[in-house]
């Protein structure tokens, strides 16, 4: 391992994506390694927000639903996002939250299975899946009663044995939020289909982070966030995709008027519109939704192939440097070394993980902490540089060598970690 700071500077100089960083507003003195939790702000977002608030809302008022394209925004943004996840035109809408979209697609999938084979009433997932995904599945099973249940496995190796004749849906998150482990979407989808199960994929840590091809994988349903790697802003609406062959098989239970065939007919009867529009529910937060486009504008200037190549170089460099320069400290790599099994983040377990992350944040290196004991660092090739990787590891080394993280103030937990 002969990585030096000079070498990292040279990598940045030769980085074909280096020009994209200027399109983000990043504060001085911060090395931002948390774009997997909240993406950085595209510079253009400030002007766009002012335009939405002052011109479209202030001047246009209600006319802007038509004249500023507010009503079409979930579909228009869905079409711009689609290429990043291997989806086709008019197959994606940006709307609601990931949790809410999961409820919709899971309910639709269970309903499809009810028509095909009513004996299938189990949702299989991983115990290490993001909690909201498990809570939503549990809530839906509880609402449906009639023997619906959630079966959790402790590792991806156990999925094979857990999916059987009783399984309605295999519900997985493509890249694990905690470990950064990436699952084989095509392989697991094939396994599920061979057993008669449908798949729901959560792309919260995949969209904009790794190449995804839902169509090639033969996936059935997918959902994901726009405020993480896609840089849509805090709480920006999520997305939902359904395989065209399944889309019109059933509507979803949050059958609000935005999913109606003719919302302004004001009919007393719900009639779902054809296509992905039936996965809309009600009126959207336009000011937040509009920001999503600023992030997608930046993705349109590059490719997921180029981003993936840089992402793997960044995470490889981080792993190598931490292991070489912090070797005497009890840090355990949790993220797979194998490229095919790694997302765009690196997690290390440390006995004082929380305090370590808090001390790093005070020094300007922003990562985050996840139970139990995991320090998590996201690498976003649109704006993270190799020199920052070097500098972040040097600060980590200093915080560890000096024992600075042991200070009592770093043990105090904040509401959001
Ligand atoms: C971040 C994340 C969510 C967040 O869901 P919200 O409804 O936006 O709070 C859901 N699932 C996974 C896997 C996530 O990583």
mmCIF file with all atom_site columns, C-alpha atoms in Angstrom, residues 254-387:
data_model
loop_
_atom_site.group_PDB
_atom_site.id
_atom_site.type_symbol
_atom_site.label_atom_id
_atom_site.label_alt_id
_atom_site.label_comp_id
_atom_site.label_asym_id
_atom_site.label_entity_id
_atom_site.label_seq_id
_atom_site.pdbx_PDB_ins_code
_atom_site.Cartn_x
_atom_site.Cartn_y
_atom_site.Cartn_z
_atom_site.occupancy
_atom_site.B_iso_or_equiv
_atom_site.pdbx_formal_charge
_atom_site.auth_seq_id
_atom_site.auth_comp_id
_atom_site.auth_asym_id
_atom_site.auth_atom_id
_atom_site.pdbx_PDB_model_num
ATOM 1   C CA . UNK A 1 254 ? -53.849 4.483  -0.733  1.00 0.00 ? 254 UNK A CA 1
ATOM 2   C CA . UNK A 1 255 ? -56.266 5.179  -3.548  1.00 0.00 ? 255 UNK A CA 1
ATOM 3   C CA . UNK A 1 256 ? -56.219 8.942  -3.360  1.00 0.00 ? 256 UNK A CA 1
ATOM 4   C CA . UNK A 1 257 ? -57.481 11.287 -6.049  1.00 0.00 ? 257 UNK A CA 1
ATOM 5   C CA . UNK A 1 258 ? -54.088 11.849 -7.679  1.00 0.00 ? 258 UNK A CA 1
ATOM 6   C CA . UNK A 1 259 ? -54.157 8.224  -8.806  1.00 0.00 ? 259 UNK A CA 1
ATOM 7   C CA . UNK A 1 260 ? -57.637 8.576  -10.275 1.00 0.00 ? 260 UNK A CA 1
ATOM 8   C CA . UNK A 1 261 ? -58.309 8.380  -14.001 1.00 0.00 ? 261 UNK A CA 1
ATOM 9   C CA . UNK A 1 262 ? -59.903 11.837 -13.974 1.00 0.00 ? 262 UNK A CA 1
ATOM 10  C CA . UNK A 1 263 ? -59.209 13.588 -10.649 1.00 0.00 ? 263 UNK A CA 1
ATOM 11  C CA . UNK A 1 264 ? -61.079 16.732 -11.618 1.00 0.00 ? 264 UNK A CA 1
ATOM 12  C CA . UNK A 1 265 ? -64.206 14.850 -12.649 1.00 0.00 ? 265 UNK A CA 1
ATOM 13  C CA . UNK A 1 266 ? -64.754 14.716 -8.885  1.00 0.00 ? 266 UNK A CA 1
ATOM 14  C CA . UNK A 1 267 ? -66.497 11.382 -9.230  1.00 0.00 ? 267 UNK A CA 1
ATOM 15  C CA . UNK A 1 268 ? -67.650 9.586  -6.068  1.00 0.00 ? 268 UNK A CA 1
ATOM 16  C CA . UNK A 1 269 ? -66.116 6.323  -7.368  1.00 0.00 ? 269 UNK A CA 1
ATOM 17  C CA . UNK A 1 270 ? -62.416 5.521  -7.454  1.00 0.00 ? 270 UNK A CA 1
ATOM 18  C CA . UNK A 1 271 ? -61.200 4.476  -10.883 1.00 0.00 ? 271 UNK A CA 1
ATOM 19  C CA . UNK A 1 272 ? -57.420 4.058  -11.038 1.00 0.00 ? 272 UNK A CA 1
ATOM 20  C CA . UNK A 1 273 ? -55.644 5.621  -13.949 1.00 0.00 ? 273 UNK A CA 1
ATOM 21  C CA . UNK A 1 274 ? -53.718 3.330  -16.305 1.00 0.00 ? 274 UNK A CA 1
ATOM 22  C CA . UNK A 1 275 ? -49.997 3.051  -15.701 1.00 0.00 ? 275 UNK A CA 1
ATOM 23  C CA . UNK A 1 276 ? -47.702 4.128  -12.889 1.00 0.00 ? 276 UNK A CA 1
ATOM 24  C CA . UNK A 1 277 ? -49.871 7.181  -12.104 1.00 0.00 ? 277 UNK A CA 1
ATOM 25  C CA . UNK A 1 278 ? -52.103 4.922  -9.997  1.00 0.00 ? 278 UNK A CA 1
ATOM 26  C CA . UNK A 1 279 ? -49.290 4.797  -7.440  1.00 0.00 ? 279 UNK A CA 1
ATOM 27  C CA . UNK A 1 280 ? -49.861 8.481  -6.676  1.00 0.00 ? 280 UNK A CA 1
ATOM 28  C CA . UNK A 1 281 ? -52.055 9.310  -3.699  1.00 0.00 ? 281 UNK A CA 1
ATOM 29  C CA . UNK A 1 282 ? -52.666 12.996 -2.922  1.00 0.00 ? 282 UNK A CA 1
ATOM 30  C CA . UNK A 1 283 ? -51.317 16.512 -3.403  1.00 0.00 ? 283 UNK A CA 1
ATOM 31  C CA . UNK A 1 284 ? -47.530 16.672 -3.369  1.00 0.00 ? 284 UNK A CA 1
ATOM 32  C CA . UNK A 1 285 ? -45.117 19.037 -1.524  1.00 0.00 ? 285 UNK A CA 1
ATOM 33  C CA . UNK A 1 286 ? -44.221 20.991 -4.668  1.00 0.00 ? 286 UNK A CA 1
ATOM 34  C CA . UNK A 1 287 ? -41.469 23.156 -3.155  1.00 0.00 ? 287 UNK A CA 1
ATOM 35  C CA . UNK A 1 288 ? -39.606 20.050 -2.002  1.00 0.00 ? 288 UNK A CA 1
ATOM 36  C CA . UNK A 1 289 ? -40.445 17.993 -5.083  1.00 0.00 ? 289 UNK A CA 1
ATOM 37  C CA . UNK A 1 290 ? -39.064 20.694 -7.397  1.00 0.00 ? 290 UNK A CA 1
ATOM 38  C CA . UNK A 1 291 ? -35.643 20.458 -5.719  1.00 0.00 ? 291 UNK A CA 1
ATOM 39  C CA . UNK A 1 292 ? -35.264 16.846 -6.854  1.00 0.00 ? 292 UNK A CA 1
ATOM 40  C CA . UNK A 1 293 ? -34.688 18.069 -10.388 1.00 0.00 ? 293 UNK A CA 1
ATOM 41  C CA . UNK A 1 294 ? -31.561 20.023 -9.375  1.00 0.00 ? 294 UNK A CA 1
ATOM 42  C CA . UNK A 1 295 ? -29.905 16.784 -8.264  1.00 0.00 ? 295 UNK A CA 1
ATOM 43  C CA . UNK A 1 296 ? -31.035 14.879 -11.349 1.00 0.00 ? 296 UNK A CA 1
ATOM 44  C CA . UNK A 1 297 ? -29.667 17.661 -13.587 1.00 0.00 ? 297 UNK A CA 1
ATOM 45  C CA . UNK A 1 298 ? -26.180 16.830 -12.305 1.00 0.00 ? 298 UNK A CA 1
ATOM 46  C CA . UNK A 1 299 ? -26.582 13.078 -12.886 1.00 0.00 ? 299 UNK A CA 1
ATOM 47  C CA . UNK A 1 300 ? -27.592 13.852 -16.461 1.00 0.00 ? 300 UNK A CA 1
ATOM 48  C CA . UNK A 1 301 ? -24.037 15.142 -17.073 1.00 0.00 ? 301 UNK A CA 1
ATOM 49  C CA . UNK A 1 302 ? -22.362 11.806 -16.327 1.00 0.00 ? 302 UNK A CA 1
ATOM 50  C CA . UNK A 1 303 ? -23.117 8.071  -16.219 1.00 0.00 ? 303 UNK A CA 1
ATOM 51  C CA . UNK A 1 304 ? -23.565 5.506  -13.480 1.00 0.00 ? 304 UNK A CA 1
ATOM 52  C CA . UNK A 1 305 ? -20.675 3.562  -15.043 1.00 0.00 ? 305 UNK A CA 1
ATOM 53  C CA . UNK A 1 306 ? -18.305 6.510  -14.541 1.00 0.00 ? 306 UNK A CA 1
ATOM 54  C CA . UNK A 1 307 ? -19.666 7.146  -11.043 1.00 0.00 ? 307 UNK A CA 1
ATOM 55  C CA . UNK A 1 308 ? -19.290 3.492  -10.067 1.00 0.00 ? 308 UNK A CA 1
ATOM 56  C CA . UNK A 1 309 ? -15.682 3.382  -11.250 1.00 0.00 ? 309 UNK A CA 1
ATOM 57  C CA . UNK A 1 310 ? -14.804 6.380  -9.065  1.00 0.00 ? 310 UNK A CA 1
ATOM 58  C CA . UNK A 1 311 ? -16.906 5.153  -6.142  1.00 0.00 ? 311 UNK A CA 1
ATOM 59  C CA . UNK A 1 312 ? -15.005 1.855  -5.989  1.00 0.00 ? 312 UNK A CA 1
ATOM 60  C CA . UNK A 1 313 ? -11.674 3.685  -6.162  1.00 0.00 ? 313 UNK A CA 1
ATOM 61  C CA . UNK A 1 314 ? -12.744 5.980  -3.320  1.00 0.00 ? 314 UNK A CA 1
ATOM 62  C CA . UNK A 1 315 ? -13.964 3.153  -1.082  1.00 0.00 ? 315 UNK A CA 1
ATOM 63  C CA . UNK A 1 316 ? -10.910 0.991  -1.893  1.00 0.00 ? 316 UNK A CA 1
ATOM 64  C CA . UNK A 1 317 ? -8.622  3.889  -0.977  1.00 0.00 ? 317 UNK A CA 1
ATOM 65  C CA . UNK A 1 318 ? -10.495 4.572  2.269   1.00 0.00 ? 318 UNK A CA 1
ATOM 66  C CA . UNK A 1 319 ? -10.376 0.914  3.355   1.00 0.00 ? 319 UNK A CA 1
ATOM 67  C CA . UNK A 1 320 ? -6.688  0.590  2.486   1.00 0.00 ? 320 UNK A CA 1
ATOM 68  C CA . UNK A 1 321 ? -5.729  3.816  4.270   1.00 0.00 ? 321 UNK A CA 1
ATOM 69  C CA . UNK A 1 322 ? -7.718  3.109  7.433   1.00 0.00 ? 322 UNK A CA 1
ATOM 70  C CA . UNK A 1 323 ? -6.255  -0.378 7.662   1.00 0.00 ? 323 UNK A CA 1
ATOM 71  C CA . UNK A 1 324 ? -2.710  0.853  7.059   1.00 0.00 ? 324 UNK A CA 1
ATOM 72  C CA . UNK A 1 325 ? -2.718  4.036  9.131   1.00 0.00 ? 325 UNK A CA 1
ATOM 73  C CA . UNK A 1 326 ? -5.053  3.136  12.005  1.00 0.00 ? 326 UNK A CA 1
ATOM 74  C CA . UNK A 1 327 ? -3.865  -0.483 12.259  1.00 0.00 ? 327 UNK A CA 1
ATOM 75  C CA . UNK A 1 328 ? -3.233  -0.458 15.998  1.00 0.00 ? 328 UNK A CA 1
ATOM 76  C CA . UNK A 1 329 ? -6.805  0.557  16.817  1.00 0.00 ? 329 UNK A CA 1
ATOM 77  C CA . UNK A 1 330 ? -9.759  -1.837 17.189  1.00 0.00 ? 330 UNK A CA 1
ATOM 78  C CA . UNK A 1 331 ? -11.513 -1.003 13.913  1.00 0.00 ? 331 UNK A CA 1
ATOM 79  C CA . UNK A 1 332 ? -13.238 -3.890 12.131  1.00 0.00 ? 332 UNK A CA 1
ATOM 80  C CA . UNK A 1 333 ? -14.284 -3.570 8.510   1.00 0.00 ? 333 UNK A CA 1
ATOM 81  C CA . UNK A 1 334 ? -17.968 -4.458 8.213   1.00 0.00 ? 334 UNK A CA 1
ATOM 82  C CA . UNK A 1 335 ? -18.361 -3.712 4.486   1.00 0.00 ? 335 UNK A CA 1
ATOM 83  C CA . UNK A 1 336 ? -17.522 -6.453 1.966   1.00 0.00 ? 336 UNK A CA 1
ATOM 84  C CA . UNK A 1 337 ? -14.148 -6.067 0.236   1.00 0.00 ? 337 UNK A CA 1
ATOM 85  C CA . UNK A 1 338 ? -15.483 -7.733 -2.891  1.00 0.00 ? 338 UNK A CA 1
ATOM 86  C CA . UNK A 1 339 ? -16.528 -5.041 -5.366  1.00 0.00 ? 339 UNK A CA 1
ATOM 87  C CA . UNK A 1 340 ? -19.617 -6.931 -6.548  1.00 0.00 ? 340 UNK A CA 1
ATOM 88  C CA . UNK A 1 341 ? -20.912 -6.973 -2.956  1.00 0.00 ? 341 UNK A CA 1
ATOM 89  C CA . UNK A 1 342 ? -20.123 -3.365 -2.007  1.00 0.00 ? 342 UNK A CA 1
ATOM 90  C CA . UNK A 1 343 ? -22.313 -0.290 -2.305  1.00 0.00 ? 343 UNK A CA 1
ATOM 91  C CA . UNK A 1 344 ? -20.886 3.246  -2.092  1.00 0.00 ? 344 UNK A CA 1
ATOM 92  C CA . UNK A 1 345 ? -20.220 3.366  1.642   1.00 0.00 ? 345 UNK A CA 1
ATOM 93  C CA . UNK A 1 346 ? -17.708 1.910  4.075   1.00 0.00 ? 346 UNK A CA 1
ATOM 94  C CA . UNK A 1 347 ? -18.550 0.932  7.659   1.00 0.00 ? 347 UNK A CA 1
ATOM 95  C CA . UNK A 1 348 ? -16.148 0.133  10.436  1.00 0.00 ? 348 UNK A CA 1
ATOM 96  C CA . UNK A 1 349 ? -17.166 -1.218 13.832  1.00 0.00 ? 349 UNK A CA 1
ATOM 97  C CA . UNK A 1 350 ? -15.391 0.289  16.855  1.00 0.00 ? 350 UNK A CA 1
ATOM 98  C CA . UNK A 1 351 ? -16.139 -0.279 20.570  1.00 0.00 ? 351 UNK A CA 1
ATOM 99  C CA . UNK A 1 352 ? -16.645 3.494  20.970  1.00 0.00 ? 352 UNK A CA 1
ATOM 100 C CA . UNK A 1 353 ? -18.217 4.026  17.562  1.00 0.00 ? 353 UNK A CA 1
ATOM 101 C CA . UNK A 1 354 ? -20.618 6.740  18.663  1.00 0.00 ? 354 UNK A CA 1
ATOM 102 C CA . UNK A 1 355 ? -17.985 8.880  20.394  1.00 0.00 ? 355 UNK A CA 1
ATOM 103 C CA . UNK A 1 356 ? -15.585 8.358  17.510  1.00 0.00 ? 356 UNK A CA 1
ATOM 104 C CA . UNK A 1 357 ? -18.077 9.690  14.967  1.00 0.00 ? 357 UNK A CA 1
ATOM 105 C CA . UNK A 1 358 ? -18.993 12.618 17.250  1.00 0.00 ? 358 UNK A CA 1
ATOM 106 C CA . UNK A 1 359 ? -15.308 13.536 17.627  1.00 0.00 ? 359 UNK A CA 1
ATOM 107 C CA . UNK A 1 360 ? -14.779 13.309 13.853  1.00 0.00 ? 360 UNK A CA 1
ATOM 108 C CA . UNK A 1 361 ? -17.754 15.580 13.210  1.00 0.00 ? 361 UNK A CA 1
ATOM 109 C CA . UNK A 1 362 ? -16.269 18.182 15.564  1.00 0.00 ? 362 UNK A CA 1
ATOM 110 C CA . UNK A 1 363 ? -13.115 18.020 13.454  1.00 0.00 ? 363 UNK A CA 1
ATOM 111 C CA . UNK A 1 364 ? -15.123 18.557 10.263  1.00 0.00 ? 364 UNK A CA 1
ATOM 112 C CA . UNK A 1 365 ? -15.271 14.948 9.033   1.00 0.00 ? 365 UNK A CA 1
ATOM 113 C CA . UNK A 1 366 ? -18.976 14.234 8.787   1.00 0.00 ? 366 UNK A CA 1
ATOM 114 C CA . UNK A 1 367 ? -19.937 10.569 8.772   1.00 0.00 ? 367 UNK A CA 1
ATOM 115 C CA . UNK A 1 368 ? -22.610 9.013  10.928  1.00 0.00 ? 368 UNK A CA 1
ATOM 116 C CA . UNK A 1 369 ? -23.268 6.342  13.501  1.00 0.00 ? 369 UNK A CA 1
ATOM 117 C CA . UNK A 1 370 ? -25.525 3.322  13.411  1.00 0.00 ? 370 UNK A CA 1
ATOM 118 C CA . UNK A 1 371 ? -26.168 0.814  16.181  1.00 0.00 ? 371 UNK A CA 1
ATOM 119 C CA . UNK A 1 372 ? -24.348 -1.308 17.221  1.00 0.00 ? 372 UNK A CA 1
ATOM 120 C CA . UNK A 1 373 ? -20.985 0.444  17.257  1.00 0.00 ? 373 UNK A CA 1
ATOM 121 C CA . UNK A 1 374 ? -20.820 1.189  13.549  1.00 0.00 ? 374 UNK A CA 1
ATOM 122 C CA . UNK A 1 375 ? -19.123 4.268  12.091  1.00 0.00 ? 375 UNK A CA 1
ATOM 123 C CA . UNK A 1 376 ? -20.487 4.765  8.605   1.00 0.00 ? 376 UNK A CA 1
ATOM 124 C CA . UNK A 1 377 ? -18.885 6.761  5.791   1.00 0.00 ? 377 UNK A CA 1
ATOM 125 C CA . UNK A 1 378 ? -20.640 7.461  2.508   1.00 0.00 ? 378 UNK A CA 1
ATOM 126 C CA . UNK A 1 379 ? -18.677 8.212  -0.664  1.00 0.00 ? 379 UNK A CA 1
ATOM 127 C CA . UNK A 1 380 ? -20.407 10.259 -3.298  1.00 0.00 ? 380 UNK A CA 1
ATOM 128 C CA . UNK A 1 381 ? -18.271 10.395 -6.446  1.00 0.00 ? 381 UNK A CA 1
ATOM 129 C CA . UNK A 1 382 ? -20.087 13.505 -7.694  1.00 0.00 ? 382 UNK A CA 1
ATOM 130 C CA . UNK A 1 383 ? -18.316 15.566 -5.054  1.00 0.00 ? 383 UNK A CA 1
ATOM 131 C CA . UNK A 1 384 ? -15.980 13.482 -2.858  1.00 0.00 ? 384 UNK A CA 1
ATOM 132 C CA . UNK A 1 385 ? -12.288 13.803 -3.749  1.00 0.00 ? 385 UNK A CA 1
ATOM 133 C CA . UNK A 1 386 ? -9.370  11.430 -3.160  1.00 0.00 ? 386 UNK A CA 1
ATOM 134 C CA . UNK A 1 387 ? -7.548  14.140 -1.214  1.00 0.00 ? 387 UNK A CA 1
#
